[in-house]
PDB file of C-alpha atoms in Angstrom:
ATOM      1  CA  ASN T   1       0.000   0.000   0.000  1.00  0.00           C
ATOM      2  CA  ALA T   2       1.366   3.381  -1.021  1.00  0.00           C
ATOM      3  CA  GLY T   3      -0.837   5.311   1.422  1.00  0.00           C
ATOM      4  CA  VAL T   4      -0.998   8.969   0.370  1.00  0.00           C
ATOM      5  CA  THR T   5       1.162  10.070  -2.554  1.00  0.00           C
ATOM      6  CA  GLN T   6       1.700  13.518  -4.032  1.00  0.00           C
ATOM      7  CA  THR T   7       3.060  14.532  -7.407  1.00  0.00           C
ATOM      8  CA  PRO T   8       5.211  16.338  -8.192  1.00  0.00           C
ATOM      9  CA  LYS T   9       7.636  16.528  -5.238  1.00  0.00           C
ATOM     10  CA  PHE T  10       9.199  19.787  -6.402  1.00  0.00           C
ATOM     11  CA  ARG T  11       8.200  22.433  -8.926  1.00  0.00           C
ATOM     12  CA  VAL T  12       9.368  25.865  -9.949  1.00  0.00           C
ATOM     13  CA  LEU T  13       6.898  28.134 -11.733  1.00  0.00           C
ATOM     14  CA  LYS T  14       7.052  31.604 -13.161  1.00  0.00           C
ATOM     15  CA  THR T  15       4.455  34.144 -12.111  1.00  0.00           C
ATOM     16  CA  GLY T  16       1.293  33.674 -14.130  1.00  0.00           C
ATOM     17  CA  GLN T  17       1.874  30.020 -15.020  1.00  0.00           C
ATOM     18  CA  SER T  18      -0.634  27.347 -14.086  1.00  0.00           C
ATOM     19  CA  MET T  19      -0.189  23.901 -12.654  1.00  0.00           C
ATOM     20  CA  THR T  20      -2.038  21.036 -10.976  1.00  0.00           C
ATOM     21  CA  LEU T  21      -0.915  19.129  -7.913  1.00  0.00           C
ATOM     22  CA  LEU T  22      -2.171  15.568  -7.624  1.00  0.00           C
ATOM     23  CA  CYS T  23      -2.939  13.728  -4.406  1.00  0.00           C
ATOM     24  CA  ALA T  24      -3.708  10.017  -4.649  1.00  0.00           C
ATOM     25  CA  GLN T  25      -4.698   7.628  -1.868  1.00  0.00           C
ATOM     26  CA  ASP T  26      -5.271   3.890  -1.732  1.00  0.00           C
ATOM     27  CA  MET T  27      -6.727   3.899   1.793  1.00  0.00           C
ATOM     28  CA  ASN T  28     -10.372   4.238   0.682  1.00  0.00           C
ATOM     29  CA  HIS T  29     -10.736   7.339   2.869  1.00  0.00           C
ATOM     30  CA  GLU T  30     -13.742   9.586   2.372  1.00  0.00           C
ATOM     31  CA  TYR T  31     -12.200  12.891   3.447  1.00  0.00           C
ATOM     32  CA  MET T  32      -9.285  14.612   1.704  1.00  0.00           C
ATOM     33  CA  TYR T  33      -7.552  17.904   2.477  1.00  0.00           C
ATOM     34  CA  TRP T  34      -5.099  20.326   0.917  1.00  0.00           C
ATOM     35  CA  TYR T  35      -2.903  22.374   3.264  1.00  0.00           C
ATOM     36  CA  ARG T  36      -0.068  24.786   2.769  1.00  0.00           C
ATOM     37  CA  GLN T  37       2.720  25.106   5.321  1.00  0.00           C
ATOM     38  CA  ASP T  38       4.760  28.271   5.653  1.00  0.00           C
ATOM     39  CA  PRO T  39       7.334  29.278   8.297  1.00  0.00           C
ATOM     40  CA  GLY T  40       5.645  30.928  11.257  1.00  0.00           C
ATOM     41  CA  MET T  41       2.173  30.313   9.797  1.00  0.00           C
ATOM     42  CA  GLY T  42       1.691  26.641  10.542  1.00  0.00           C
ATOM     43  CA  LEU T  43      -0.603  24.396   8.518  1.00  0.00           C
ATOM     44  CA  ARG T  44      -3.385  26.315   6.793  1.00  0.00           C
ATOM     45  CA  LEU T  45      -6.315  24.582   5.142  1.00  0.00           C
ATOM     46  CA  ILE T  46      -6.873  25.535   1.499  1.00  0.00           C
ATOM     47  CA  HIS T  47      -9.766  23.286   0.421  1.00  0.00           C
ATOM     48  CA  TYR T  48     -11.166  19.974   1.510  1.00  0.00           C
ATOM     49  CA  SER T  49     -13.565  17.271   0.338  1.00  0.00           C
ATOM     50  CA  VAL T  50     -15.828  14.979   2.327  1.00  0.00           C
ATOM     51  CA  GLY T  51     -16.585  12.709  -0.593  1.00  0.00           C
ATOM     52  CA  GLU T  52     -16.375  12.121  -4.309  1.00  0.00           C
ATOM     53  CA  GLY T  53     -17.832  15.041  -6.221  1.00  0.00           C
ATOM     54  CA  THR T  54     -17.885  17.431  -3.240  1.00  0.00           C
ATOM     55  CA  THR T  55     -15.454  20.167  -2.244  1.00  0.00           C
ATOM     56  CA  ALA T  56     -15.452  22.988   0.299  1.00  0.00           C
ATOM     57  CA  LYS T  57     -13.325  26.048   1.040  1.00  0.00           C
ATOM     58  CA  GLY T  58     -10.858  26.151   3.896  1.00  0.00           C
ATOM     59  CA  GLU T  59      -9.307  29.219   5.483  1.00  0.00           C
ATOM     60  CA  VAL T  60      -7.079  30.284   2.542  1.00  0.00           C
ATOM     61  CA  PRO T  61      -8.863  29.242  -0.696  1.00  0.00           C
ATOM     62  CA  ASP T  62      -8.178  32.312  -2.865  1.00  0.00           C
ATOM     63  CA  GLY T  63      -6.080  31.598  -5.952  1.00  0.00           C
ATOM     64  CA  TYR T  64      -6.694  27.837  -5.780  1.00  0.00           C
ATOM     65  CA  ASN T  65      -9.272  25.461  -7.216  1.00  0.00           C
ATOM     66  CA  VAL T  66      -9.850  21.788  -6.494  1.00  0.00           C
ATOM     67  CA  SER T  67     -11.645  18.805  -7.945  1.00  0.00           C
ATOM     68  CA  ARG T  68     -12.550  15.380  -6.578  1.00  0.00           C
ATOM     69  CA  LEU T  69     -13.864  13.445  -9.576  1.00  0.00           C
ATOM     70  CA  LYS T  70     -12.703  10.114  -8.175  1.00  0.00           C
ATOM     71  CA  LYS T  71     -12.680   9.055  -4.522  1.00  0.00           C
ATOM     72  CA  GLN T  72      -8.990   8.269  -4.581  1.00  0.00           C
ATOM     73  CA  ASN T  73      -7.779  11.512  -6.165  1.00  0.00           C
ATOM     74  CA  PHE T  74      -7.878  15.140  -5.050  1.00  0.00           C
ATOM     75  CA  LEU T  75      -6.436  17.748  -7.407  1.00  0.00           C
ATOM     76  CA  LEU T  76      -5.270  21.220  -6.450  1.00  0.00           C
ATOM     77  CA  GLY T  77      -4.991  23.766  -9.244  1.00  0.00           C
ATOM     78  CA  LEU T  78      -3.249  27.098  -9.466  1.00  0.00           C
ATOM     79  CA  GLU T  79      -4.615  28.989 -12.457  1.00  0.00           C
ATOM     80  CA  SER T  80      -2.200  31.939 -12.339  1.00  0.00           C
ATOM     81  CA  ALA T  81       0.623  31.379  -9.889  1.00  0.00           C
ATOM     82  CA  ALA T  82       1.853  34.226  -7.691  1.00  0.00           C
ATOM     83  CA  PRO T  83       5.028  34.471  -5.574  1.00  0.00           C
ATOM     84  CA  SER T  84       2.784  34.440  -2.462  1.00  0.00           C
ATOM     85  CA  GLN T  85       1.902  30.855  -3.363  1.00  0.00           C
ATOM     86  CA  THR T  86       5.478  29.716  -2.797  1.00  0.00           C
ATOM     87  CA  SER T  87       5.038  27.108  -0.094  1.00  0.00           C
ATOM     88  CA  VAL T  88       5.080  23.441   0.825  1.00  0.00           C
ATOM     89  CA  TYR T  89       1.744  21.817   0.011  1.00  0.00           C
ATOM     90  CA  PHE T  90       0.475  18.793   1.903  1.00  0.00           C
ATOM     91  CA  CYS T  91      -2.407  16.508   1.112  1.00  0.00           C
ATOM     92  CA  ALA T  92      -4.081  14.571   3.919  1.00  0.00           C
ATOM     93  CA  THR T  93      -6.838  11.985   4.152  1.00  0.00           C
ATOM     94  CA  ARG T  94      -9.019  10.483   6.861  1.00  0.00           C
ATOM     95  CA  THR T  95     -12.030   8.283   7.318  1.00  0.00           C
ATOM     96  CA  SER T  96     -15.411   9.817   8.105  1.00  0.00           C
ATOM     97  CA  GLY T  97     -15.422   8.214  11.555  1.00  0.00           C
ATOM     98  CA  ASP T  98     -12.000   9.186  12.894  1.00  0.00           C
ATOM     99  CA  ASN T  99     -10.154  12.505  13.207  1.00  0.00           C
ATOM    100  CA  GLU T 100      -6.703  11.041  12.484  1.00  0.00           C
ATOM    101  CA  GLN T 101      -5.302  12.567   9.312  1.00  0.00           C
ATOM    102  CA  PHE T 102      -2.762  10.752   7.145  1.00  0.00           C
ATOM    103  CA  PHE T 103      -0.412  13.045   5.260  1.00  0.00           C
ATOM    104  CA  GLY T 104       1.436  12.765   1.991  1.00  0.00           C
ATOM    105  CA  PRO T 105       5.135  13.662   1.705  1.00  0.00           C
ATOM    106  CA  GLY T 106       4.469  17.171   0.412  1.00  0.00           C
ATOM    107  CA  THR T 107       5.137  19.215  -2.728  1.00  0.00           C
ATOM    108  CA  ARG T 108       7.627  22.077  -2.533  1.00  0.00           C
ATOM    109  CA  LEU T 109       6.495  24.822  -4.920  1.00  0.00           C
ATOM    110  CA  THR T 110       8.482  27.934  -5.753  1.00  0.00           C
ATOM    111  CA  VAL T 111       6.921  30.738  -7.787  1.00  0.00           C
ATOM    112  CA  LEU T 112       9.412  33.196  -9.234  1.00  0.00           C
TER     113      LEU T 112
ATOM    114  CA  THR W   1      -6.522  34.775  15.940  1.00  0.00           C
ATOM    115  CA  GLN W   2      -4.722  31.526  16.671  1.00  0.00           C
ATOM    116  CA  LEU W   3      -7.202  29.256  18.444  1.00  0.00           C
ATOM    117  CA  LEU W   4      -4.510  26.836  19.607  1.00  0.00           C
ATOM    118  CA  GLU W   5      -1.423  28.401  21.158  1.00  0.00           C
ATOM    119  CA  GLN W   6       1.656  26.234  21.382  1.00  0.00           C
ATOM    120  CA  SER W   7       4.648  27.000  23.574  1.00  0.00           C
ATOM    121  CA  PRO W   8       7.516  27.190  23.390  1.00  0.00           C
ATOM    122  CA  GLN W   9       7.883  27.869  19.666  1.00  0.00           C
ATOM    123  CA  PHE W  10      11.488  26.629  19.645  1.00  0.00           C
ATOM    124  CA  LEU W  11      13.372  24.374  22.045  1.00  0.00           C
ATOM    125  CA  SER W  12      16.995  23.214  21.903  1.00  0.00           C
ATOM    126  CA  ILE W  13      18.132  20.798  24.590  1.00  0.00           C
ATOM    127  CA  GLN W  14      20.829  18.233  25.326  1.00  0.00           C
ATOM    128  CA  GLU W  15      20.282  14.506  25.081  1.00  0.00           C
ATOM    129  CA  GLY W  16      18.936  13.118  28.340  1.00  0.00           C
ATOM    130  CA  GLU W  17      17.048  16.248  29.418  1.00  0.00           C
ATOM    131  CA  ASN W  18      13.314  16.344  30.077  1.00  0.00           C
ATOM    132  CA  LEU W  19      10.946  18.821  28.414  1.00  0.00           C
ATOM    133  CA  THR W  20       7.303  19.808  28.277  1.00  0.00           C
ATOM    134  CA  VAL W  21       5.428  21.348  25.369  1.00  0.00           C
ATOM    135  CA  TYR W  22       2.089  23.086  25.880  1.00  0.00           C
ATOM    136  CA  CYS W  23      -0.991  23.515  23.715  1.00  0.00           C
ATOM    137  CA  ASN W  24      -3.551  26.000  25.069  1.00  0.00           C
ATOM    138  CA  SER W  25      -6.895  27.362  23.970  1.00  0.00           C
ATOM    139  CA  SER W  26      -9.904  29.211  25.299  1.00  0.00           C
ATOM    140  CA  SER W  27     -12.106  26.857  23.283  1.00  0.00           C
ATOM    141  CA  VAL W  28     -13.324  23.408  24.232  1.00  0.00           C
ATOM    142  CA  PHE W  29     -12.353  20.520  21.980  1.00  0.00           C
ATOM    143  CA  SER W  30     -14.000  17.129  21.652  1.00  0.00           C
ATOM    144  CA  SER W  31     -10.586  15.613  21.030  1.00  0.00           C
ATOM    145  CA  LEU W  32      -7.011  16.753  20.637  1.00  0.00           C
ATOM    146  CA  GLN W  33      -4.219  15.183  18.654  1.00  0.00           C
ATOM    147  CA  TRP W  34      -0.435  15.448  18.700  1.00  0.00           C
ATOM    148  CA  TYR W  35       1.559  14.971  15.511  1.00  0.00           C
ATOM    149  CA  ARG W  36       5.318  14.896  14.858  1.00  0.00           C
ATOM    150  CA  GLN W  37       6.767  16.138  11.603  1.00  0.00           C
ATOM    151  CA  GLU W  38      10.314  15.413  10.490  1.00  0.00           C
ATOM    152  CA  PRO W  39      12.104  17.566   7.894  1.00  0.00           C
ATOM    153  CA  GLY W  40      10.893  16.917   4.360  1.00  0.00           C
ATOM    154  CA  GLU W  41       7.970  14.767   5.457  1.00  0.00           C
ATOM    155  CA  GLY W  42       4.328  15.153   6.371  1.00  0.00           C
ATOM    156  CA  PRO W  43       3.067  15.099   9.977  1.00  0.00           C
ATOM    157  CA  VAL W  44       2.452  11.716  11.576  1.00  0.00           C
ATOM    158  CA  LEU W  45      -0.057  11.142  14.366  1.00  0.00           C
ATOM    159  CA  LEU W  46       1.395  10.322  17.789  1.00  0.00           C
ATOM    160  CA  VAL W  47      -1.726  10.224  19.941  1.00  0.00           C
ATOM    161  CA  THR W  48      -5.365  11.286  20.273  1.00  0.00           C
ATOM    162  CA  VAL W  49      -6.816  12.292  23.653  1.00  0.00           C
ATOM    163  CA  VAL W  50     -10.556  12.447  24.093  1.00  0.00           C
ATOM    164  CA  THR W  51     -11.509  12.528  27.776  1.00  0.00           C
ATOM    165  CA  GLY W  52     -10.834  15.485  30.102  1.00  0.00           C
ATOM    166  CA  GLY W  53      -7.945  14.622  32.437  1.00  0.00           C
ATOM    167  CA  GLU W  54      -6.834  11.734  30.240  1.00  0.00           C
ATOM    168  CA  VAL W  55      -3.170  10.733  30.322  1.00  0.00           C
ATOM    169  CA  LYS W  56      -1.602   8.590  27.610  1.00  0.00           C
ATOM    170  CA  LYS W  57       1.928   7.288  27.456  1.00  0.00           C
ATOM    171  CA  LEU W  58       3.914   6.366  24.367  1.00  0.00           C
ATOM    172  CA  LYS W  59       7.314   5.057  25.529  1.00  0.00           C
ATOM    173  CA  ARG W  60       9.101   8.193  26.864  1.00  0.00           C
ATOM    174  CA  LEU W  61       6.306  10.546  25.774  1.00  0.00           C
ATOM    175  CA  THR W  62       3.424  11.423  28.125  1.00  0.00           C
ATOM    176  CA  PHE W  63       0.376  13.273  26.828  1.00  0.00           C
ATOM    177  CA  GLN W  64      -2.248  14.915  29.020  1.00  0.00           C
ATOM    178  CA  PHE W  65      -5.611  16.451  28.135  1.00  0.00           C
ATOM    179  CA  GLY W  66      -6.797  19.184  30.486  1.00  0.00           C
ATOM    180  CA  ASP W  67      -9.808  18.563  32.696  1.00  0.00           C
ATOM    181  CA  ALA W  68     -11.832  21.196  30.811  1.00  0.00           C
ATOM    182  CA  ARG W  69     -10.630  19.879  27.415  1.00  0.00           C
ATOM    183  CA  LYS W  70      -9.150  23.279  26.527  1.00  0.00           C
ATOM    184  CA  ASP W  71      -5.463  22.438  26.794  1.00  0.00           C
ATOM    185  CA  SER W  72      -2.933  19.660  26.506  1.00  0.00           C
ATOM    186  CA  SER W  73       0.697  18.967  27.267  1.00  0.00           C
ATOM    187  CA  LEU W  74       3.392  16.698  25.906  1.00  0.00           C
ATOM    188  CA  HIS W  75       6.208  15.666  28.239  1.00  0.00           C
ATOM    189  CA  ILE W  76       9.301  13.898  26.967  1.00  0.00           C
ATOM    190  CA  THR W  77      11.547  12.115  29.451  1.00  0.00           C
ATOM    191  CA  ALA W  78      15.252  11.666  28.712  1.00  0.00           C
ATOM    192  CA  ALA W  79      15.061  13.162  25.227  1.00  0.00           C
ATOM    193  CA  GLN W  80      16.974  11.458  22.427  1.00  0.00           C
ATOM    194  CA  PRO W  81      18.286  12.944  19.148  1.00  0.00           C
ATOM    195  CA  GLY W  82      15.617  10.875  17.399  1.00  0.00           C
ATOM    196  CA  ASP W  83      12.964  13.015  19.124  1.00  0.00           C
ATOM    197  CA  THR W  84      14.055  16.002  17.042  1.00  0.00           C
ATOM    198  CA  GLY W  85      11.243  17.393  14.930  1.00  0.00           C
ATOM    199  CA  LEU W  86       8.236  19.684  14.780  1.00  0.00           C
ATOM    200  CA  TYR W  87       5.488  18.819  17.266  1.00  0.00           C
ATOM    201  CA  LEU W  88       2.000  19.939  16.265  1.00  0.00           C
ATOM    202  CA  CYS W  89      -1.206  19.855  18.267  1.00  0.00           C
ATOM    203  CA  ALA W  90      -4.574  19.823  16.536  1.00  0.00           C
ATOM    204  CA  GLY W  91      -8.061  19.989  17.997  1.00  0.00           C
ATOM    205  CA  ALA W  92     -11.460  18.851  16.781  1.00  0.00           C
ATOM    206  CA  ARG W  93     -14.445  20.979  17.717  1.00  0.00           C
ATOM    207  CA  ALA W  94     -17.661  19.322  18.872  1.00  0.00           C
ATOM    208  CA  GLY W  95     -20.256  19.452  16.127  1.00  0.00           C
ATOM    209  CA  ASN W  96     -17.690  20.340  13.448  1.00  0.00           C
ATOM    210  CA  ASN W  97     -15.059  17.656  13.274  1.00  0.00           C
ATOM    211  CA  ARG W  98     -14.584  17.868   9.514  1.00  0.00           C
ATOM    212  CA  LYS W  99     -11.699  20.297  10.026  1.00  0.00           C
ATOM    213  CA  LEU W 100      -8.963  20.339  12.627  1.00  0.00           C
ATOM    214  CA  ILE W 101      -7.722  23.494  14.362  1.00  0.00           C
ATOM    215  CA  TRP W 102      -3.913  23.449  14.236  1.00  0.00           C
ATOM    216  CA  GLY W 103      -1.325  24.981  16.511  1.00  0.00           C
ATOM    217  CA  LEU W 104       1.757  26.582  14.935  1.00  0.00           C
ATOM    218  CA  GLY W 105       4.039  23.884  16.328  1.00  0.00           C
ATOM    219  CA  THR W 106       7.046  23.510  18.601  1.00  0.00           C
ATOM    220  CA  SER W 107      10.355  22.915  16.868  1.00  0.00           C
ATOM    221  CA  LEU W 108      12.483  20.623  19.046  1.00  0.00           C
ATOM    222  CA  ALA W 109      16.198  19.994  18.573  1.00  0.00           C
ATOM    223  CA  VAL W 110      17.870  17.380  20.774  1.00  0.00           C
ATOM    224  CA  ASN W 111      21.634  17.663  20.626  1.00  0.00           C
ATOM    225  CA  PRO W 112      23.879  14.605  21.235  1.00  0.00           C
TER     226      PRO W 112
END
């Protein structure tokens, strides 16, 4: 079992470029989350999903979009990247009956 | 406003010393979790506490949930270099456990 995987691991973008981060899980978990982690700011929730076909905004959703077309995948899109989106992005999953979140290894994104 | 305050923010100690990390809030949580994050990886759950006054032990780590379920502490006895990492607390609110409230973390360095 791979658990929670994220692709890519690293990416450098220029301002204005777009990209999609992929989170995949083989744990059959209903809930999936996208966080960003910045020094001194902790983990901040961008968007989350409680099931296939549903998404909801977190505390910092501006500039990001998400889709959950399949239960095992949760995509995070940046339509027009900005330097303020330079961060480490983590995906996490959990079951509907337990608060424990399982995290992927992260994607380090730099926007120049 | 940070709903979960962690202290200290940074801690550097020598191998063999004891330490305590605190996680405080003015809000009541239905459960509280402690995670450890190592450099370049995602957070990993250490423990979940649910009942006010609950104490859980994980080898040299002792976790306590406050009687009023507003605060928690993590005590490490005889710290080892392998304990080095970022310790994060996260709380689930009653009636809204889809999202966790995260502390900013305590960065611990244990020097040989």
